[in-house]
XYZ file of C-alpha atoms in Angstrom:
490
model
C -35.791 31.950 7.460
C -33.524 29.649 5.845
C -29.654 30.331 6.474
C -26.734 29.075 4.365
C -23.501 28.922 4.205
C -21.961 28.201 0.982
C -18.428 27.707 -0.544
C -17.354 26.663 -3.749
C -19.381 23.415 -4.261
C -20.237 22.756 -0.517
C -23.025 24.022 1.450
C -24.826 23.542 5.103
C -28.047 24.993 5.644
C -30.562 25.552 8.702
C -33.361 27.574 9.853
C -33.393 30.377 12.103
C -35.858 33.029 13.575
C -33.645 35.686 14.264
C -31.644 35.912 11.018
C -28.768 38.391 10.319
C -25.576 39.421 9.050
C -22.498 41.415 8.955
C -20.163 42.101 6.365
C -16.992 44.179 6.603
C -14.167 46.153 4.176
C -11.360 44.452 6.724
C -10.741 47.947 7.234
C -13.241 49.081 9.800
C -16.092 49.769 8.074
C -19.529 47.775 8.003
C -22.856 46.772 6.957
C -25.534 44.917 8.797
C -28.808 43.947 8.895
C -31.247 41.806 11.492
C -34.733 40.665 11.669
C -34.370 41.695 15.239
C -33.036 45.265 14.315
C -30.507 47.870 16.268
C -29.371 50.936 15.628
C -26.241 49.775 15.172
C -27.021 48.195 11.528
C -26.378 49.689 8.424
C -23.707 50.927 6.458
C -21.079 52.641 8.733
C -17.497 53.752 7.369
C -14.297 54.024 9.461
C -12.316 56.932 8.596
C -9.611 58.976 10.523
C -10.426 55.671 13.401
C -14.069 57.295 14.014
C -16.818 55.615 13.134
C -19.989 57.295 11.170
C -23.100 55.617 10.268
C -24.186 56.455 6.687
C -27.235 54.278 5.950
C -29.891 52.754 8.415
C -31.238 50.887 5.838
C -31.906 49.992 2.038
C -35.720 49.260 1.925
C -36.486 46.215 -0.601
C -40.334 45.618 -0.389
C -39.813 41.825 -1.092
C -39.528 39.476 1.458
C -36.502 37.346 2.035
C -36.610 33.935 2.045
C -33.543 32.442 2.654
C -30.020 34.516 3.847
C -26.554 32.813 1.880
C -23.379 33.710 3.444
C -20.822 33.302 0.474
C -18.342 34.523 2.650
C -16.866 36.864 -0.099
C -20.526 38.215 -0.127
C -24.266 38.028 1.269
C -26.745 37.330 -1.041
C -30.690 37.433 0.189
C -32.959 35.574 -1.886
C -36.107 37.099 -2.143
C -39.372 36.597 -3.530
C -38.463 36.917 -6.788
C -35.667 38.792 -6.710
C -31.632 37.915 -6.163
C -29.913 40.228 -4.243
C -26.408 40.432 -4.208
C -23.952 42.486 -1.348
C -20.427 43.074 -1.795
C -17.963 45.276 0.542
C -14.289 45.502 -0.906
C -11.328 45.360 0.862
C -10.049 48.863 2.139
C -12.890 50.744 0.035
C -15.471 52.504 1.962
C -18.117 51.645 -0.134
C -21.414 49.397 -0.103
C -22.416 47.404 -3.361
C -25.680 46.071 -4.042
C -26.602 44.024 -7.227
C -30.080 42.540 -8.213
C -30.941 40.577 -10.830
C -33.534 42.601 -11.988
C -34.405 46.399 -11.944
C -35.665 47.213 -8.524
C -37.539 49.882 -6.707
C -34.991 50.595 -4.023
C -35.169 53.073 -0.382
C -32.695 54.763 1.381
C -33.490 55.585 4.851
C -30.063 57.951 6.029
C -28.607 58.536 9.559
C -25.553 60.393 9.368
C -23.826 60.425 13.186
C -21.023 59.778 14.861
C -21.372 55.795 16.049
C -22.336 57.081 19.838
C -23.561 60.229 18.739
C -27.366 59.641 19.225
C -28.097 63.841 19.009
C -31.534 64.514 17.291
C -30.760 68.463 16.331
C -28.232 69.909 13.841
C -28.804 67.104 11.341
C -29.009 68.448 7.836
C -29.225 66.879 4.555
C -28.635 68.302 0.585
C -29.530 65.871 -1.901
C -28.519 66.524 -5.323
C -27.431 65.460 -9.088
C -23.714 66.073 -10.386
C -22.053 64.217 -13.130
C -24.705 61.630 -13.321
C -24.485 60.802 -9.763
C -26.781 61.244 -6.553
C -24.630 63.593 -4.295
C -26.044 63.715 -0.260
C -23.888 66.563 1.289
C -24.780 66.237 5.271
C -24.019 68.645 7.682
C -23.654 68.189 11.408
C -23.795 71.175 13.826
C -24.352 72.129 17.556
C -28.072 72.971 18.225
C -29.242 75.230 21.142
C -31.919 72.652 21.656
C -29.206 70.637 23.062
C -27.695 72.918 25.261
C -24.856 73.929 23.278
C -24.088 76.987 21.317
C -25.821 76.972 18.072
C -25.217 76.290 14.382
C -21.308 75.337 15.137
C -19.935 73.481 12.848
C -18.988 69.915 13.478
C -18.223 67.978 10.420
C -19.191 66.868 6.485
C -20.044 64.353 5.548
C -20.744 63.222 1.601
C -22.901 60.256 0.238
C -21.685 59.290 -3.227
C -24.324 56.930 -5.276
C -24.118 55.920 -9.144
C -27.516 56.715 -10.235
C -29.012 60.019 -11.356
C -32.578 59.036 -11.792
C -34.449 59.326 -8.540
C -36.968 61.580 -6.048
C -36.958 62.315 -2.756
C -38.827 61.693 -0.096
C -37.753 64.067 1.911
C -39.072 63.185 5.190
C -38.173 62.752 8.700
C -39.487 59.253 10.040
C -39.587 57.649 12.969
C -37.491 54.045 13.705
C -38.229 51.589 16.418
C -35.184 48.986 16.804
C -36.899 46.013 18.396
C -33.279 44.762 19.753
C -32.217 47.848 21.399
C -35.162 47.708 22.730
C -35.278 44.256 24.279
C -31.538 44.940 25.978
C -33.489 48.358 27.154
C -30.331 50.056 25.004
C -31.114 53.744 24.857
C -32.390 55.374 22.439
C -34.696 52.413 20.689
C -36.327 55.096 18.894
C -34.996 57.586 16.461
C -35.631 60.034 13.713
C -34.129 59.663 10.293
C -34.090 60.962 7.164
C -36.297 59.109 4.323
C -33.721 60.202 1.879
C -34.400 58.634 -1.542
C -36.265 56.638 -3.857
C -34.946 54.452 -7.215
C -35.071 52.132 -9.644
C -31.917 50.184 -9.949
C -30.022 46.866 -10.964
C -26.635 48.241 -9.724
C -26.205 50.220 -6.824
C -23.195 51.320 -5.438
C -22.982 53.848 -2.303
C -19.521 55.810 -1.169
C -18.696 57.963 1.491
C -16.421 59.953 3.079
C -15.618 63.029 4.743
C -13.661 64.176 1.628
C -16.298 64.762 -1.522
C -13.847 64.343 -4.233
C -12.471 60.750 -2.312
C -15.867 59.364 -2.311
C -16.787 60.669 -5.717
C -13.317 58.956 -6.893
C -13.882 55.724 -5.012
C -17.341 55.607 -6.957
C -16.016 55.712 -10.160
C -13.324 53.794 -9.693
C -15.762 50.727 -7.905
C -18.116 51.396 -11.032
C -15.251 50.826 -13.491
C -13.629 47.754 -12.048
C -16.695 46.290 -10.532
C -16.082 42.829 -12.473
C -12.186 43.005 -11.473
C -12.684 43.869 -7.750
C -15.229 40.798 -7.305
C -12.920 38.787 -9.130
C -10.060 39.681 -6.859
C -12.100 39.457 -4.156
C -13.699 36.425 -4.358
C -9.588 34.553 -4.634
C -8.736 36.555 -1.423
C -11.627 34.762 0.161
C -10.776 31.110 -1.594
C -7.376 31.597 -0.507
C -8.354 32.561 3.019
C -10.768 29.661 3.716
C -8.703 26.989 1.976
C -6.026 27.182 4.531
C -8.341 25.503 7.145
C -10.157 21.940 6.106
C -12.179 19.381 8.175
C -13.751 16.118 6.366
C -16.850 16.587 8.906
C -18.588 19.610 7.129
C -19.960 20.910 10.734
C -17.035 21.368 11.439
C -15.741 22.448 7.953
C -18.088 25.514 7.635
C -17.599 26.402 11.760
C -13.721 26.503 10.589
C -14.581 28.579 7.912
C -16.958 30.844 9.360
C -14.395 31.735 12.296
C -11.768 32.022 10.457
C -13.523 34.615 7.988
C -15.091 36.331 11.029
C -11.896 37.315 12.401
C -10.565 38.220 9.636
C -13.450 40.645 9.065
C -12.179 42.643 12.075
C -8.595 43.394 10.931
C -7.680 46.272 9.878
C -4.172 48.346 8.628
C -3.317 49.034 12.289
C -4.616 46.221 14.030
C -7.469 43.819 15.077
C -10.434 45.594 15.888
C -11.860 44.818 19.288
C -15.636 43.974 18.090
C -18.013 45.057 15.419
C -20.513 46.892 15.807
C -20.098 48.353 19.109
C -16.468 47.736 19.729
C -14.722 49.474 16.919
C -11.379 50.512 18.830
C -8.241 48.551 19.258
C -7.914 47.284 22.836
C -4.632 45.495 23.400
C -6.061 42.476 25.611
C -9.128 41.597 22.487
C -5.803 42.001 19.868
C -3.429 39.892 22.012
C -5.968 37.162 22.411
C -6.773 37.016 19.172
C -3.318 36.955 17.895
C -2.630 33.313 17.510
C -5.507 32.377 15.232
C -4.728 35.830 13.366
C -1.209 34.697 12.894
C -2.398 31.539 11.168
C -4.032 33.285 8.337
C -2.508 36.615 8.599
C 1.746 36.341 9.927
C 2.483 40.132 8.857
C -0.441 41.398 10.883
C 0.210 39.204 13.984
C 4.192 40.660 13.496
C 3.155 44.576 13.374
C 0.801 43.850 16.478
C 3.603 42.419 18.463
C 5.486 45.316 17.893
C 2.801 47.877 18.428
C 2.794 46.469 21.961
C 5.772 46.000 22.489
C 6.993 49.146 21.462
C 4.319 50.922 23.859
C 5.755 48.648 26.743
C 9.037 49.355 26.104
C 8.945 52.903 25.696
C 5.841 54.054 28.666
C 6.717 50.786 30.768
C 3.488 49.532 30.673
C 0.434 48.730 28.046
C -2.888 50.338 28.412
C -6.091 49.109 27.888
C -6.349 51.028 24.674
C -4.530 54.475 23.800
C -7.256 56.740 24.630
C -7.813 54.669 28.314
C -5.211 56.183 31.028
C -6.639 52.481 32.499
C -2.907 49.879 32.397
C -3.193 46.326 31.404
C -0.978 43.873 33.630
C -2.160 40.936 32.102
C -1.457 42.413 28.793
C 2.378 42.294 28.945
C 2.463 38.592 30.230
C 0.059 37.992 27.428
C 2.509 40.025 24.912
C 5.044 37.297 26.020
C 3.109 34.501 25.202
C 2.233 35.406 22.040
C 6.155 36.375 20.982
C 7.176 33.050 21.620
C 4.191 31.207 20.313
C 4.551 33.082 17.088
C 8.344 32.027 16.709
C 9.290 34.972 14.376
C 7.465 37.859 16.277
C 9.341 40.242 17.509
C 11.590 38.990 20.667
C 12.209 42.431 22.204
C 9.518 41.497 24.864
C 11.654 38.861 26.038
C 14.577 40.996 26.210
C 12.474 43.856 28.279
C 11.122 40.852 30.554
C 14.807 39.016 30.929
C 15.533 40.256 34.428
C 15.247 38.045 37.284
C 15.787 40.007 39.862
C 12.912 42.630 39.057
C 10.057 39.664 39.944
C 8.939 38.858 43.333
C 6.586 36.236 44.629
C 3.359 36.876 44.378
C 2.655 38.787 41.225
C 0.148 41.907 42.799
C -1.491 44.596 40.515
C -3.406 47.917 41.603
C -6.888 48.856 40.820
C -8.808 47.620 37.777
C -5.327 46.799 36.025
C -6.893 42.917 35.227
C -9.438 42.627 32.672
C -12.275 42.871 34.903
C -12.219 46.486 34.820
C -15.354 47.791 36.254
C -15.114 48.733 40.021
C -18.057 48.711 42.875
C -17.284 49.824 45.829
C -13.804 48.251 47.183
C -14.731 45.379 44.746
C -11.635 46.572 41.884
C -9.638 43.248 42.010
C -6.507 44.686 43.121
C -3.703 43.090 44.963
C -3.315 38.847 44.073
C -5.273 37.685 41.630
C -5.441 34.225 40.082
C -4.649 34.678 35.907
C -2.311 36.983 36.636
C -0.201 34.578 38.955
C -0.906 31.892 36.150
C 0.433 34.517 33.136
C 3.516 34.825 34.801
C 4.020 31.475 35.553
C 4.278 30.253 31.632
C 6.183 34.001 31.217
C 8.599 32.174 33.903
C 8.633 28.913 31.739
C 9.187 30.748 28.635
C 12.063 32.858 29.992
C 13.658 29.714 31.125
C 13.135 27.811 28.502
C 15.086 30.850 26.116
C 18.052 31.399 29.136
C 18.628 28.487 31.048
C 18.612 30.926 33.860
C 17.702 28.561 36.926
C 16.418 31.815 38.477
C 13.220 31.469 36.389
C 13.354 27.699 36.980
C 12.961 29.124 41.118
C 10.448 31.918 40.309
C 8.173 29.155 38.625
C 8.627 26.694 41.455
C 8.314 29.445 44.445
C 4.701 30.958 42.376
C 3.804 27.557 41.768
C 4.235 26.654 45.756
C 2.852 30.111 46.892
C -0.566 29.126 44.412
C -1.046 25.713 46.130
C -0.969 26.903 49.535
C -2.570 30.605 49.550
C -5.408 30.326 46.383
C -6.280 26.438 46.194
C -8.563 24.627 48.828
C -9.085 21.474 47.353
C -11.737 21.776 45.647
C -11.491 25.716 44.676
C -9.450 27.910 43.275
C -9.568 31.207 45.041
C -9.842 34.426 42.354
C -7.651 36.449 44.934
C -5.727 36.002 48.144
C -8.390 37.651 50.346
C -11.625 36.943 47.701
C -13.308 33.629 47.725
C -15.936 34.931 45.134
C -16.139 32.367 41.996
C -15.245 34.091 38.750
C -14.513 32.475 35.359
C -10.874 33.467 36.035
C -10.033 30.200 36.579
C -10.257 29.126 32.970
C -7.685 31.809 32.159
C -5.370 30.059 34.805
C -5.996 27.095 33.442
C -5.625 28.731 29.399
C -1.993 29.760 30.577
C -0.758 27.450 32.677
C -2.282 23.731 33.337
C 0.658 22.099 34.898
C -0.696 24.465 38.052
C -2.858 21.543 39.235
C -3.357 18.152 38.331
C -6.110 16.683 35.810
C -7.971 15.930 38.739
C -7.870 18.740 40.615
C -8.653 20.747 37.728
C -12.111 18.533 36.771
C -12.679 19.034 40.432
C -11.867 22.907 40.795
C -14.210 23.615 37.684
C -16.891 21.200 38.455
C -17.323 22.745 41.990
C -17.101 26.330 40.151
C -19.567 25.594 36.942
C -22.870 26.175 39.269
C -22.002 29.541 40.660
C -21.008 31.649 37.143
C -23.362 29.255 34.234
C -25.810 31.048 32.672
C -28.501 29.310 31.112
C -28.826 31.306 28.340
C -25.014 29.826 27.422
C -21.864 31.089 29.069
C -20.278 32.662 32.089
C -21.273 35.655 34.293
C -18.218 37.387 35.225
C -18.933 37.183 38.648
C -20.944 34.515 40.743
C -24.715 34.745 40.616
C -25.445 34.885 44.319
C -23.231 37.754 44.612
C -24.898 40.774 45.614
C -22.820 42.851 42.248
C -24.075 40.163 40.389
C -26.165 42.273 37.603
C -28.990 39.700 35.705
C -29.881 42.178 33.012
C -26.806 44.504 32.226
C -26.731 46.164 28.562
C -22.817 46.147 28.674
C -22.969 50.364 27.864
C-alpha cells in the first residue's frame, strides 16, 4: 500500500506492507487501524483516566489504496471512494467524511481497555431525536465466577444518523497481530451492531448520555469551524520545526506531531495504545522535546513531580505503583534546569550537600528496569544512576558555587573509573558484569565520564551482546540465561 505524508504543498511517499495508523484527541482518546490488526484498534475514549474501547471497527467494503497522513487528519483513498478521518482536540468523538454516500459497518466492543470478559455485555440500539442511540451495559456474569447481573458501568454511543438496521449479531474476530506476539485473547466476540448509508458520520461517547448527545450536536454544528481550527493548530505545530532535506523535514514533522498526540490536560501519556497512564520516567524523558512545542505543559509537569517529591520524598513510578523511581528525581533535575523557567523548587529540595554520599545506591527495582528474577532486581550501584547524579552534581554547582558539589562530582567521577570501568567495559553495577543498554543512559547524562575514546571503545565492545537484529537493544545481554527472545511485554 502506498503511504504518504503530506503538508501544505510538500509530500514524501513510500510503500509499505504492513500499513497503519493512529490518530488521537491530545486528550487520551484514540482511533486506529492496521492491516496487521489488534485488539487494541479502534475508537477508544479516555474519560475519568480509564480507558474504554467503543468501536472495533468501521467496515468500508472498498479497498484502500494508498494511506495519507495529513497530520491534522488521515485520509484513505479507496477504490473509488475518499475517505476522510478527523479527531478534535479534547472531544471524544470520531469523524468520518466520504465523498460520496457510502454503505458503512459498525462492528462494537464496549470494555474496559484490559477488560477482555466475554459475559455481561449488553447492547440497546435505538432512534431519538434523529440520532442512533447504543446504550451498553456492562455487568458481572456467574459464568465468570462472580456474582451475577451486578452492575458495572454505562456506557452510550451517540451517532448522527437515524436511517439504519441492525445486524444484530455476535461475530467472531481474529487479530492477526495479537496473534503473532501470542497476545492473549487473539480471538473475540463482538457485536455486529449496525448498518448505513452515509456521507457524514460522526460517533460520540461517553459515560454520561446527555454529554455525548451534546458533544454530537455541537461537532455536527461546527463541523466546518472545528476543522478549520484544527487544521491552524496543526500548521502552527509543524511550522516550528524545518529541515531543507525533506527526509528529514517530514521525520521532524512526524515526531513532533506524534508526541504531541500523547499529551493530554494532566500530562504526557506514557504510550498509545497499550500505555495509556502517566508514568513519571516516559513524561520526564519526554519533557525536553515537549517543552519545545508545548512550554506550559513541560511547566505543569515539572511541578506535578516536583510537588510529589517534595511532599512524599520520593516519585513513584506512576500514582497507582507503590514501585519509587530514583532515577526519576535526578531526571526531574535535569529537566528544571534545561527548561530555564521550570519550576526551580527541585533544586532547592536537592541543595544539600551534606545529605549525598559516594556511591549513589538504590533498593530493589527502584531503576527503570523494573522487573525482578530471582536476586536479579538491580539494587545496590548501578551505572545511570551514578551518571544522573553526576550532571545533578554539575548542575547544583553550577547554580551555588558550592565547591562541595565541585568534590561530590570529582569523588563519583573517581569512584566510576576505578569500581565500574575496565577498559574496555562499563560495568552496569558494582558486583554485575552483565551488559545492559544502561550505558547509553550514562553516556545521555553525563559524557565527560570517559573520554571519546573510551566511550567508542566501551560501546563497541558492548554493541554485540544487547543488538537485536530486528533493530534495537535487548534490555539485558542475549547470552544471559533471563534473556527472554520472544516476550509480549504484558
Amino acid at each position: 500500500m502506498k503511504i504518504i505524508h503530506k503538508f501544505k504543498n510538500k509530500k514524501i511517499e513510500n510503500e509499505s506492507d504492513d500499513p497503519g495508523f493512529i490518530i488521537t484527541n491530545r486528550n487520551g482518546s484514540y482511533f486506529s487501524a492496521a492491516l496487521n490488526n489488534s485488539r487494541y484498534d479502534g475508537f477508544f475514549i479516555f474519560e475519568n483516566e480509564e480507558m474504554y474501547k467503543i468501536l472495533d471497527e468501521i467496515i468500508v467494503n472498498r479497498p484502500i489504496n494508498a494511506l495519507i497522513n495529513k497530520f491534522s487528519s488521515i485520509a484513505l483513498e479507496r477504490e473509488n471512494l475518499l475517505q476522510d478521518i478527523h479527531m478534535f482536540k479534547n472531544f471524544n468523538s470520531l469523524v468520518c467524511l466520504f465523498d460520496k454516500f457510502t454503505v458503512i459497518e459498525l462492528l462494537l466492543d464496549v470494555k474496559k481497555s484490559y477488560d477482555n470478559r466475554n459475559f455481561g455485555r449488553y447492547y440497546k440500539v435505538y432512534e431519538e431525536d434523529n440520532k442512533i442511540i447504543v446504550h451498553f451495559d456492562k455487568k458481572t456474569s456467574g459464568l465468570e465466577n462472580e456474582p451475577e447481573g451486578r452492575d458495572e458501568y454505562s456506557m452510550y454511543i451517540v451517532i448522527n444518523i437515524a436511517t439504519y438496521s441492525t445486524p444484530g449479531q455476535w461475530i467472531k474476530r481474529a487479530y492477526s497481530y495479537d496473534k503473532s506476539r501470542n497476545s492473549l485473547p487473539y480471538e473475540r466476540h463482538i457485536y455486529h451492531g449496525l448498518k448505513t448509508i452515509t456521507k457524514k458520520l460522526i460517533i460520540s461517547a461517553s459515560l454520561n448520555k446527555n454529554k455525548a448527545i451534546k458533544e454530537n450536536d455541537f461537532i455536527l454544528k461546527n463541523l466546518d469551524g472545528l476543522t478549520k481550527k484544527h487544521e491552524k493548530y496543526i500548521s502552527n505545530l509543524l511550522n516550528k520545526f524545518n529541515h531543507k532535506n525533506k527526509e528529514i523535514d517530514f521525520s521532524l514533522k512526524c515526531s513532533t506531531n506524534a508526541l504531541d498526540q500523547l499529551t493530554a490536560d494532566q500530562g504526557i501519556l506514557a504510550g498509545l495504545p497499550w500505555f495509556f497512564q502517566y508514568w513519571a520516567r516516559d513524561e520526564l524523558f519526554s519533557l525536553k522535546a515537549c517543552s519545545l512545542f508545548n512550554k506550559s505543559l513541560a511547566i505543569q509537569v515539572l511541578n506535578k513531580h516536583t510537588e510529589t517529591l517534595v511532599r512524599k520524598g520520593n516519585i513513584y513510578s506512576n500514582k497507582y505503583s507503590n514501585l519509587t523511581a530514583k532515577d526519576a528525581t535526578p531526571l526531574l533535575a535535569l529537566r528544571a534546569d534545561e527548561i530555564k523557567n521550570g519550576n526551580y523548587k527541585i533544586i532547592l529540595y536537592l541543595n544539600n550537600p551534606v545529605k549525598y554520599s559516594i556511591p549513589i545506591e538504590n533498593n530493589a527495582l527502584e531503576t527503570w528496569m523494573d522487573t525482578a528474577s530471582g536476586n536479579d532486581n538491580r539494587s545496590g550501584v548501578r551505572i545511570e544512576i551514578q551518571a544522573m547524579y553526576l550532571r545533578v552534581f554539575s548542575i547544583l554547582y553550577g547554580l551555588t558555587k558550592d565547591k562541595r558539589y565541585k568534590d561530590l562530582e570529582k569523588n563519583l567521577t573517581a569512584y566510576i573509573r576505578k569500581n565500574l570501568f575496565r577498559g574496555k567495559k562499563l560495568k552496569d553495577g558494582l558486583n554485575d558484569e552483565t551488559t545492559r543498554p544502561n550505558i547509553f543512559l550514562a553516556y545521555y547524562f553525563y559524557p565527560d565520564l570517559l573520554s571519546k575514546k573510551e566511550w567508542i571503545t566501551t560501546f563497541n565492545s558492548s554493541l554485540p551482546n544487547i543488538w537485536n537484529n530486528w533493530g534495537g537493544f535487548s534490555s539485558i545481554e542475549k547470552s544471559s540465561p533471563l534473556f527472554q527472545p520472544n516476550y509480549t511485554g504484558e
